[in-house]
mmCIF file of C-alpha atoms and ligand atoms in Angstrom:
data_model
loop_
_atom_site.group_PDB
_atom_site.id
_atom_site.type_symbol
_atom_site.label_atom_id
_atom_site.label_comp_id
_atom_site.label_asym_id
_atom_site.label_seq_id
_atom_site.Cartn_x
_atom_site.Cartn_y
_atom_site.Cartn_z
ATOM 1 C CA MET A 48 79.938 117.224 108.010
ATOM 2 C CA ALA A 49 83.083 119.286 107.490
ATOM 3 C CA TYR A 50 85.438 118.864 104.578
ATOM 4 C CA PHE A 51 88.931 120.216 104.266
ATOM 5 C CA MET A 52 90.760 120.048 100.970
ATOM 6 C CA GLN A 53 93.935 121.733 99.860
ATOM 7 C CA MET A 54 94.353 122.450 96.178
ATOM 8 C CA ARG A 55 96.981 124.078 94.070
ATOM 9 C CA PRO A 56 96.145 127.620 93.030
ATOM 10 C CA PHE A 57 95.800 126.970 89.320
ATOM 11 C CA LEU A 58 93.081 124.374 89.762
ATOM 12 C CA CYS A 59 90.086 126.641 89.328
ATOM 13 C CA ARG A 60 88.172 123.939 87.486
ATOM 14 C CA THR A 61 88.716 121.476 90.290
ATOM 15 C CA VAL A 62 87.396 123.968 92.817
ATOM 16 C CA THR A 63 84.330 124.529 90.687
ATOM 17 C CA LYS A 64 83.747 120.794 90.343
ATOM 18 C CA TYR A 65 83.896 120.259 94.100
ATOM 19 C CA VAL A 66 81.664 123.186 94.840
ATOM 20 C CA GLY A 67 79.176 121.534 92.488
ATOM 21 C CA THR A 68 79.461 117.954 93.750
ATOM 22 C CA LEU A 69 79.518 118.593 97.479
ATOM 23 C CA ARG A 70 76.566 121.018 97.571
ATOM 24 C CA CYS A 71 77.500 122.582 100.874
ATOM 25 C CA GLU A 72 79.180 125.676 102.194
ATOM 26 C CA ILE A 73 82.709 125.859 100.843
ATOM 27 C CA ARG A 74 85.376 127.961 102.492
ATOM 28 C CA LEU A 75 88.267 128.589 100.182
ATOM 29 C CA PHE A 76 91.490 129.568 101.898
ATOM 30 C CA SER A 77 93.642 131.196 99.311
ATOM 31 C CA GLY A 78 96.645 133.359 98.845
ATOM 32 C CA THR A 79 96.004 133.718 95.130
ATOM 33 C CA LEU A 80 93.042 136.041 94.829
ATOM 34 C CA SER A 81 94.815 138.851 96.546
ATOM 35 C CA LYS A 82 98.522 138.760 97.242
ATOM 36 C CA LEU A 83 98.366 138.219 101.007
ATOM 37 C CA ASP A 84 96.282 135.857 103.067
ATOM 38 C CA PRO A 85 92.565 136.479 102.941
ATOM 39 C CA VAL A 86 90.136 133.642 103.533
ATOM 40 C CA PHE A 87 87.190 133.363 101.179
ATOM 41 C CA SER A 88 83.894 131.818 102.072
ATOM 42 C CA LEU A 89 81.811 130.536 99.183
ATOM 43 C CA SER A 90 78.283 129.848 100.239
ATOM 44 C CA THR A 91 76.598 127.475 97.825
ATOM 45 C CA LYS A 92 73.920 126.049 100.067
ATOM 46 C CA LYS A 93 71.143 127.088 97.740
ATOM 47 C CA GLY A 94 72.405 125.314 94.660
ATOM 48 C CA TYR A 95 75.216 125.018 92.208
ATOM 49 C CA PRO A 96 77.519 127.936 91.606
ATOM 50 C CA SER A 97 77.902 129.104 88.060
ATOM 51 C CA CYS A 98 81.646 129.693 88.025
ATOM 52 C CA LYS A 99 82.997 128.493 84.676
ATOM 53 C CA GLY A 100 86.366 130.106 84.300
ATOM 54 C CA CYS A 101 89.138 131.604 86.312
ATOM 55 C CA LEU A 102 88.431 132.121 90.010
ATOM 56 C CA GLU A 103 90.178 135.437 89.994
ATOM 57 C CA LYS A 104 88.035 136.913 87.228
ATOM 58 C CA ASN A 105 84.645 135.337 87.789
ATOM 59 C CA CYS A 106 84.174 133.908 91.246
ATOM 60 C CA LYS A 107 83.968 137.183 93.057
ATOM 61 C CA GLN A 108 80.738 137.940 91.212
ATOM 62 C CA ASN A 109 79.307 134.468 90.718
ATOM 63 C CA LEU A 110 80.024 132.981 94.132
ATOM 64 C CA LYS A 111 79.704 136.069 96.318
ATOM 65 C CA ILE A 112 83.073 135.650 97.965
ATOM 66 C CA LYS A 113 83.314 137.149 101.417
ATOM 67 C CA THR A 114 86.765 137.875 102.744
ATOM 68 C CA ARG A 115 87.857 137.010 106.269
ATOM 69 C CA LYS A 116 91.141 137.277 108.093
ATOM 70 C CA MET A 117 93.517 134.308 108.331
ATOM 71 C CA SER A 118 92.934 134.422 112.108
ATOM 72 C CA ALA A 119 89.845 132.320 111.366
ATOM 73 C CA LEU A 120 92.310 129.427 111.348
ATOM 74 C CA ALA A 121 93.788 130.206 114.745
ATOM 75 C CA GLY A 122 91.504 127.974 116.811
ATOM 76 C CA ARG A 123 92.351 124.781 114.977
ATOM 77 C CA ASP A 124 93.256 121.659 116.880
ATOM 78 C CA ASN A 125 96.976 121.627 117.677
ATOM 79 C CA ASP A 126 97.400 118.500 119.767
ATOM 80 C CA TYR A 127 98.979 116.723 116.800
ATOM 81 C CA ILE A 128 101.369 117.470 113.971
ATOM 82 C CA PHE A 129 100.452 116.558 110.412
ATOM 83 C CA ARG A 130 102.377 117.507 107.279
ATOM 84 C CA GLN A 131 101.633 116.399 103.738
ATOM 85 C CA LEU A 132 104.688 116.820 101.513
ATOM 86 C CA LEU A 133 104.955 116.404 97.746
ATOM 87 C CA GLU A 134 107.706 114.884 95.623
ATOM 88 C CA TYR A 135 106.996 116.451 92.274
ATOM 89 C CA THR A 136 108.601 113.981 89.817
ATOM 90 C CA SER A 137 106.577 110.917 90.766
ATOM 91 C CA PHE A 138 103.841 112.995 92.470
ATOM 92 C CA THR A 139 104.311 111.038 95.668
ATOM 93 C CA TYR A 140 102.982 112.274 98.987
ATOM 94 C CA THR A 141 105.047 111.818 102.130
ATOM 95 C CA TYR A 142 103.397 112.346 105.499
ATOM 96 C CA ILE A 143 104.915 113.426 108.798
ATOM 97 C CA LEU A 144 102.763 112.639 111.829
ATOM 98 C CA ALA A 145 103.836 113.510 115.343
ATOM 99 C CA ASP A 146 102.798 113.995 118.927
ATOM 100 C CA PRO A 147 103.948 117.503 119.937
ATOM 101 C CA GLU A 148 104.100 116.562 123.636
ATOM 102 C CA SER A 149 106.382 113.530 123.464
ATOM 103 C CA LYS A 150 107.934 114.751 120.171
ATOM 104 C CA GLU A 151 107.708 111.237 118.729
ATOM 105 C CA ALA A 152 107.221 111.302 114.965
ATOM 106 C CA ILE A 153 106.722 108.923 112.058
ATOM 107 C CA LEU A 154 107.176 109.348 108.311
ATOM 108 C CA ILE A 155 104.983 107.586 105.773
ATOM 109 C CA ASP A 156 106.338 106.969 102.257
ATOM 110 C CA PRO A 157 109.479 109.104 102.156
ATOM 111 C CA VAL A 158 111.146 109.471 98.731
ATOM 112 C CA ILE A 159 114.924 109.160 98.430
ATOM 113 C CA GLU A 160 115.412 112.481 96.609
ATOM 114 C CA MET A 161 113.528 114.381 99.339
ATOM 115 C CA VAL A 162 115.160 112.913 102.440
ATOM 116 C CA ASN A 163 117.110 116.089 103.273
ATOM 117 C CA ARG A 164 113.923 118.149 103.115
ATOM 118 C CA ASP A 165 112.059 115.693 105.357
ATOM 119 C CA ILE A 166 114.850 115.493 107.932
ATOM 120 C CA LYS A 167 115.175 119.284 108.035
ATOM 121 C CA ILE A 168 111.472 119.645 108.801
ATOM 122 C CA ILE A 169 111.725 117.009 111.522
ATOM 123 C CA GLU A 170 114.786 118.702 113.038
ATOM 124 C CA ASP A 171 113.283 122.191 112.754
ATOM 125 C CA MET A 172 110.293 121.006 114.761
ATOM 126 C CA GLY A 173 112.508 119.280 117.329
ATOM 127 C CA LEU A 174 110.939 115.881 116.615
ATOM 128 C CA ASN A 175 112.340 112.437 117.273
ATOM 129 C CA LEU A 176 111.739 110.216 114.243
ATOM 130 C CA LYS A 177 110.746 106.771 115.470
ATOM 131 C CA TYR A 178 109.692 105.006 112.272
ATOM 132 C CA ALA A 179 110.060 105.466 108.499
ATOM 133 C CA ILE A 180 107.184 103.503 107.038
ATOM 134 C CA ASN A 181 106.268 102.344 103.531
ATOM 135 C CA THR A 182 102.724 101.636 102.449
ATOM 136 C CA HIS A 183 104.114 99.095 99.932
ATOM 137 C CA VAL A 184 106.994 98.284 97.571
ATOM 138 C CA HIS A 185 106.650 101.267 95.257
ATOM 139 C CA ALA A 186 107.384 100.876 91.545
ATOM 140 C CA ASP A 187 107.739 104.536 90.558
ATOM 141 C CA HIS A 188 110.306 105.911 93.009
ATOM 142 C CA VAL A 189 112.932 104.713 95.453
ATOM 143 C CA THR A 190 111.880 104.883 99.088
ATOM 144 C CA GLY A 191 113.766 107.250 101.381
ATOM 145 C CA THR A 192 113.777 104.845 104.322
ATOM 146 C CA GLY A 193 117.333 103.564 103.682
ATOM 147 C CA GLU A 194 118.813 107.089 103.483
ATOM 148 C CA ILE A 195 116.885 108.149 106.562
ATOM 149 C CA LYS A 196 118.265 105.233 108.543
ATOM 150 C CA LYS A 197 121.790 106.245 107.550
ATOM 151 C CA LYS A 198 121.179 109.761 108.879
ATOM 152 C CA ILE A 199 119.042 108.811 111.893
ATOM 153 C CA PRO A 200 120.231 105.330 112.958
ATOM 154 C CA SER A 201 117.689 105.044 115.784
ATOM 155 C CA CYS A 202 114.836 105.258 113.246
ATOM 156 C CA LYS A 203 113.331 101.895 112.295
ATOM 157 C CA SER A 204 112.037 101.046 108.813
ATOM 158 C CA MET A 205 108.678 99.341 108.415
ATOM 159 C CA ILE A 206 106.907 97.547 105.573
ATOM 160 C CA SER A 207 104.342 94.779 105.211
ATOM 161 C CA LYS A 208 105.478 91.235 105.888
ATOM 162 C CA TYR A 209 103.277 90.220 102.942
ATOM 163 C CA SER A 210 105.594 92.192 100.616
ATOM 164 C CA ASN A 211 108.575 89.911 101.393
ATOM 165 C CA ALA A 212 110.682 93.070 101.502
ATOM 166 C CA LYS A 213 113.416 93.626 104.083
ATOM 167 C CA ALA A 214 112.885 96.138 106.901
ATOM 168 C CA ASP A 215 113.528 96.450 110.623
ATOM 169 C CA VAL A 216 109.855 95.761 111.351
ATOM 170 C CA GLN A 217 107.573 93.663 109.166
ATOM 171 C CA LEU A 218 103.962 94.650 109.725
ATOM 172 C CA SER A 219 100.851 92.453 109.673
ATOM 173 C CA GLU A 220 97.106 93.054 109.641
ATOM 174 C CA GLY A 221 95.953 94.447 112.998
ATOM 175 C CA ASP A 222 99.374 95.632 114.212
ATOM 176 C CA LYS A 223 99.556 99.010 115.936
ATOM 177 C CA ILE A 224 102.236 101.623 115.268
ATOM 178 C CA LYS A 225 102.663 103.794 118.345
ATOM 179 C CA PHE A 226 104.105 107.315 118.459
ATOM 180 C CA GLY A 227 103.599 109.321 121.641
ATOM 181 C CA LYS A 228 99.936 109.315 122.627
ATOM 182 C CA PHE A 229 98.902 108.217 119.143
ATOM 183 C CA GLU A 230 98.709 104.943 117.243
ATOM 184 C CA LEU A 231 97.968 103.784 113.704
ATOM 185 C CA GLU A 232 96.093 100.585 112.988
ATOM 186 C CA VAL A 233 97.596 98.471 110.197
ATOM 187 C CA ARG A 234 95.086 97.174 107.648
ATOM 188 C CA SER A 235 96.081 94.858 104.834
ATOM 189 C CA THR A 236 94.784 96.187 101.486
ATOM 190 C CA PRO A 237 96.354 94.011 98.764
ATOM 191 C CA GLY A 238 95.539 94.223 95.060
ATOM 192 C CA HIS A 239 97.923 96.876 93.700
ATOM 193 C CA THR A 240 100.667 94.735 95.281
ATOM 194 C CA ASP A 241 100.444 91.844 97.762
ATOM 195 C CA GLY A 242 101.972 93.920 100.527
ATOM 196 C CA CYS A 243 99.866 97.075 100.306
ATOM 197 C CA LEU A 244 98.904 98.411 103.724
ATOM 198 C CA THR A 245 96.534 101.158 104.800
ATOM 199 C CA TYR A 246 97.341 102.936 108.055
ATOM 200 C CA VAL A 247 94.303 104.115 109.996
ATOM 201 C CA TRP A 248 94.632 106.953 112.498
ATOM 202 C CA HIS A 249 91.358 106.484 114.372
ATOM 203 C CA GLN A 250 92.137 109.262 116.855
ATOM 204 C CA LYS A 251 92.176 111.799 114.012
ATOM 205 C CA ASN A 252 89.690 110.217 111.564
ATOM 206 C CA MET A 253 92.335 109.752 108.901
ATOM 207 C CA ALA A 254 93.672 106.875 106.816
ATOM 208 C CA PHE A 255 96.815 106.686 104.698
ATOM 209 C CA THR A 256 95.884 104.455 101.814
ATOM 210 C CA GLY A 257 99.058 104.166 99.737
ATOM 211 C CA ASP A 258 98.020 103.181 96.214
ATOM 212 C CA ALA A 259 94.999 101.069 97.221
ATOM 213 C CA ILE A 260 92.647 103.965 96.639
ATOM 214 C CA LEU A 261 93.604 107.258 95.000
ATOM 215 C CA ILE A 262 91.400 110.361 94.760
ATOM 216 C CA ARG A 263 88.722 109.298 92.256
ATOM 217 C CA GLY A 264 90.986 106.437 91.207
ATOM 218 C CA CYS A 265 93.000 103.503 92.509
ATOM 219 C CA GLY A 266 96.338 101.798 92.098
ATOM 220 C CA ARG A 267 96.943 99.938 88.850
ATOM 221 C CA THR A 268 96.944 96.155 88.905
ATOM 222 C CA ASP A 269 98.979 95.221 85.836
ATOM 223 C CA PHE A 270 102.377 94.421 87.412
ATOM 224 C CA GLN A 271 104.076 93.250 90.614
ATOM 225 C CA GLN A 272 101.330 91.100 92.173
ATOM 226 C CA GLY A 273 98.481 93.212 90.832
ATOM 227 C CA ASN A 274 95.036 91.646 91.132
ATOM 228 C CA SER A 275 91.921 93.722 90.421
ATOM 229 C CA GLY A 276 89.464 91.454 92.236
ATOM 230 C CA ARG A 277 91.621 91.542 95.363
ATOM 231 C CA LEU A 278 91.953 95.314 95.173
ATOM 232 C CA TYR A 279 88.180 95.717 94.880
ATOM 233 C CA ASP A 280 87.630 93.557 97.983
ATOM 234 C CA SER A 281 90.373 95.363 99.905
ATOM 235 C CA VAL A 282 88.901 98.796 99.270
ATOM 236 C CA HIS A 283 85.317 97.737 99.957
ATOM 237 C CA ASN A 284 86.104 95.702 103.094
ATOM 238 C CA GLN A 285 88.973 97.606 104.646
ATOM 239 C CA ILE A 286 88.560 101.249 103.555
ATOM 240 C CA PHE A 287 84.896 101.797 102.687
ATOM 241 C CA SER A 288 84.033 100.169 106.032
ATOM 242 C CA LEU A 289 85.581 103.160 107.840
ATOM 243 C CA PRO A 290 83.228 105.954 108.990
ATOM 244 C CA PRO A 291 82.172 108.248 106.116
ATOM 245 C CA ASN A 292 83.896 111.304 107.544
ATOM 246 C CA PHE A 293 87.358 109.715 107.584
ATOM 247 C CA THR A 294 89.802 111.669 105.434
ATOM 248 C CA LEU A 295 91.816 109.531 103.045
ATOM 249 C CA TYR A 296 95.375 110.493 102.189
ATOM 250 C CA PRO A 297 96.795 108.625 99.175
ATOM 251 C CA ALA A 298 100.410 108.026 98.153
ATOM 252 C CA HIS A 299 99.925 109.911 94.862
ATOM 253 C CA ASP A 300 97.760 112.340 93.049
ATOM 254 C CA TYR A 301 98.299 113.354 89.440
ATOM 255 C CA THR A 302 95.661 116.106 89.306
ATOM 256 C CA GLY A 303 96.791 118.437 92.101
ATOM 257 C CA GLN A 304 94.366 117.178 94.746
ATOM 258 C CA THR A 305 95.504 116.250 98.221
ATOM 259 C CA SER A 306 92.853 114.268 100.071
ATOM 260 C CA THR A 307 89.380 112.819 99.899
ATOM 261 C CA THR A 308 86.924 111.148 102.274
ATOM 262 C CA VAL A 309 85.360 107.725 102.564
ATOM 263 C CA GLU A 310 81.966 109.282 101.840
ATOM 264 C CA GLU A 311 83.146 111.002 98.656
ATOM 265 C CA GLU A 312 84.877 107.949 97.228
ATOM 266 C CA LYS A 313 81.918 105.677 98.001
ATOM 267 C CA LYS A 314 79.765 108.068 95.963
ATOM 268 C CA LEU A 315 82.113 109.416 93.325
ATOM 269 C CA ASN A 316 85.000 107.047 92.627
ATOM 270 C CA PRO A 317 84.553 106.238 88.931
ATOM 271 C CA ARG A 318 86.082 102.761 89.286
ATOM 272 C CA LEU A 319 85.189 101.554 92.760
ATOM 273 C CA THR A 320 81.512 102.486 92.664
ATOM 274 C CA LYS A 321 81.060 99.909 89.894
ATOM 275 C CA THR A 322 80.364 96.181 90.332
ATOM 276 C CA LYS A 323 83.370 93.954 90.869
ATOM 277 C CA GLU A 324 83.077 92.568 87.319
ATOM 278 C CA GLU A 325 82.905 96.056 85.813
ATOM 279 C CA PHE A 326 85.867 97.136 87.943
ATOM 280 C CA ILE A 327 87.978 94.208 86.741
ATOM 281 C CA LYS A 328 87.168 95.115 83.118
ATOM 282 C CA ILE A 329 88.049 98.801 83.668
ATOM 283 C CA MET A 330 91.380 97.865 85.214
ATOM 284 C CA LYS A 331 92.179 95.437 82.389
ATOM 285 C CA GLU A 332 91.618 98.170 79.838
ATOM 286 C CA LEU A 333 93.634 100.964 81.523
ATOM 287 C CA ASN A 334 96.701 100.465 79.290
ATOM 288 C CA LEU A 335 98.948 102.768 81.299
ATOM 289 C CA PRO A 336 102.636 103.085 80.381
ATOM 290 C CA TYR A 337 105.008 101.497 82.900
ATOM 291 C CA PRO A 338 106.445 103.875 85.529
ATOM 292 C CA LYS A 339 109.717 105.307 84.252
ATOM 293 C CA GLN A 340 111.734 104.279 87.312
ATOM 294 C CA ILE A 341 110.307 100.768 87.747
ATOM 295 C CA ASP A 342 113.534 98.859 86.996
ATOM 296 C CA ARG A 343 115.499 100.858 89.552
ATOM 297 C CA ALA A 344 112.731 101.288 92.122
ATOM 298 C CA VAL A 345 111.399 97.766 92.712
ATOM 299 C CA PRO A 346 114.739 96.064 93.532
ATOM 300 C CA ALA A 347 115.776 98.998 95.740
ATOM 301 C CA ASN A 348 112.462 99.023 97.551
ATOM 302 C CA MET A 349 112.610 95.277 98.240
ATOM 303 C CA VAL A 350 115.431 96.199 100.618
ATOM 304 C CA CYS A 351 113.692 99.393 101.832
ATOM 305 C CA GLY A 352 116.090 101.594 99.854
ATOM 306 C CA MET A 353 119.139 100.100 101.623
ATOM 307 C CA PHE A 354 120.557 98.876 98.308
ATOM 308 C CA GLU A 355 123.851 100.761 98.590
ATOM 309 C CA LEU A 356 124.475 99.249 102.008
ATOM 310 C CA GLN A 357 123.658 95.798 100.625
ATOM 311 C CA ASP A 358 126.171 96.327 97.783
ATOM 312 C CA ALA A 359 128.831 97.471 100.247
ATOM 313 C CA LYS A 360 128.460 94.228 102.250
ATOM 314 C CA LYS A 361 129.152 92.038 99.190
HETATM 315 N N1 LIG B 559 103.794 108.061 85.097
HETATM 316 C C1 LIG B 559 104.251 107.643 86.380
HETATM 317 C C2 LIG B 559 103.542 106.391 86.830
HETATM 318 C C3 LIG B 559 102.069 106.576 87.004
HETATM 319 C C4 LIG B 559 101.463 105.312 87.592
HETATM 320 O O1 LIG B 559 101.467 104.280 86.959
HETATM 321 N N2 LIG B 559 100.994 105.380 88.839
HETATM 322 C C5 LIG B 559 100.592 104.218 89.573
HETATM 323 C C6 LIG B 559 101.001 104.377 91.003
HETATM 324 S S1 LIG B 559 102.741 104.381 91.119
HETATM 325 S S2 LIG B 559 103.175 102.513 90.644
HETATM 326 C C7 LIG B 559 99.121 103.939 89.503
HETATM 327 O O2 LIG B 559 98.689 103.002 90.101
HETATM 328 N N3 LIG B 559 98.355 104.711 88.750
HETATM 329 C C8 LIG B 559 96.949 104.486 88.643
HETATM 330 C C9 LIG B 559 96.321 105.379 87.628
HETATM 331 O O3 LIG B 559 95.152 105.177 87.359
HETATM 332 O O4 LIG B 559 97.005 106.286 87.130
HETATM 333 C C10 LIG B 559 105.741 107.346 86.348
HETATM 334 O O5 LIG B 559 106.311 107.178 85.278
HETATM 335 O O6 LIG B 559 106.299 107.244 87.442
#
């Protein structure tokens, strides 16, 4: 089993926690321990490492870090393009997926404030953006799909038909989204909202889960059409039924992590490893403050961020 996880440099404690929980060889690719680009291999096969503090100060001794050259990365699979991009106010992840041969690309969960960045990346790579897709009607930020359509009119917006939101294409359970030689399977994963979808990229063992499951967490269920029992069933039936090595990419992370796997969440998710009754109780007692942008975001996202165009028509 191979894991790949990208973490922000300051998250020494997170690294230590993963080294402990996964109990396998960890290779840490870092530009922080020395200024350039060494690759560090932390072998922990024989037990838990004892790193307690800052990687820079302690890990070299405690974890026996061996340096390698960045060329260790050179052989990686390049028959697809994958970019995970962060919007750092709402901590939303946007994903660019593309087929480098046909140049067809899709965007998952673009954020309105980051549209210029996303389009620049797409143009720099010479890609043709086919679809701008939402995993659901977000409550914490305005989707970028409307702005993208203004700038790239051939691009089609997509959202779940179960969300009742407007878009060029309304997706249903079992639909396929095709881009070049690739396709995503659409799985309905309601519970955070009625229209939450998970997009499964079987060819690359990945799934884009929106807010259905987060890394060691899950989407809240206290507004829109939130329903904890439904969310529990969605995750168990539609996400935990994927092979254990599938990497899960969520729409948000608030702790600096970037991805997880089906296997990890089935073992370690503090909410979804519980019984359904316990899960419902946990969700009822979360008491999270409402997202700051909710009043602006939900109405805009019901029209896939095309709200200015809607106003202009009136
Ligand atoms: N503080 C943020 C909102 C944080 C939040 O509520 N996140 C949602 C997903 S976006 S609606 C969530 O489901 N969180 C689950 C959790 O356990 O944190 C803001 O003001 O935007």
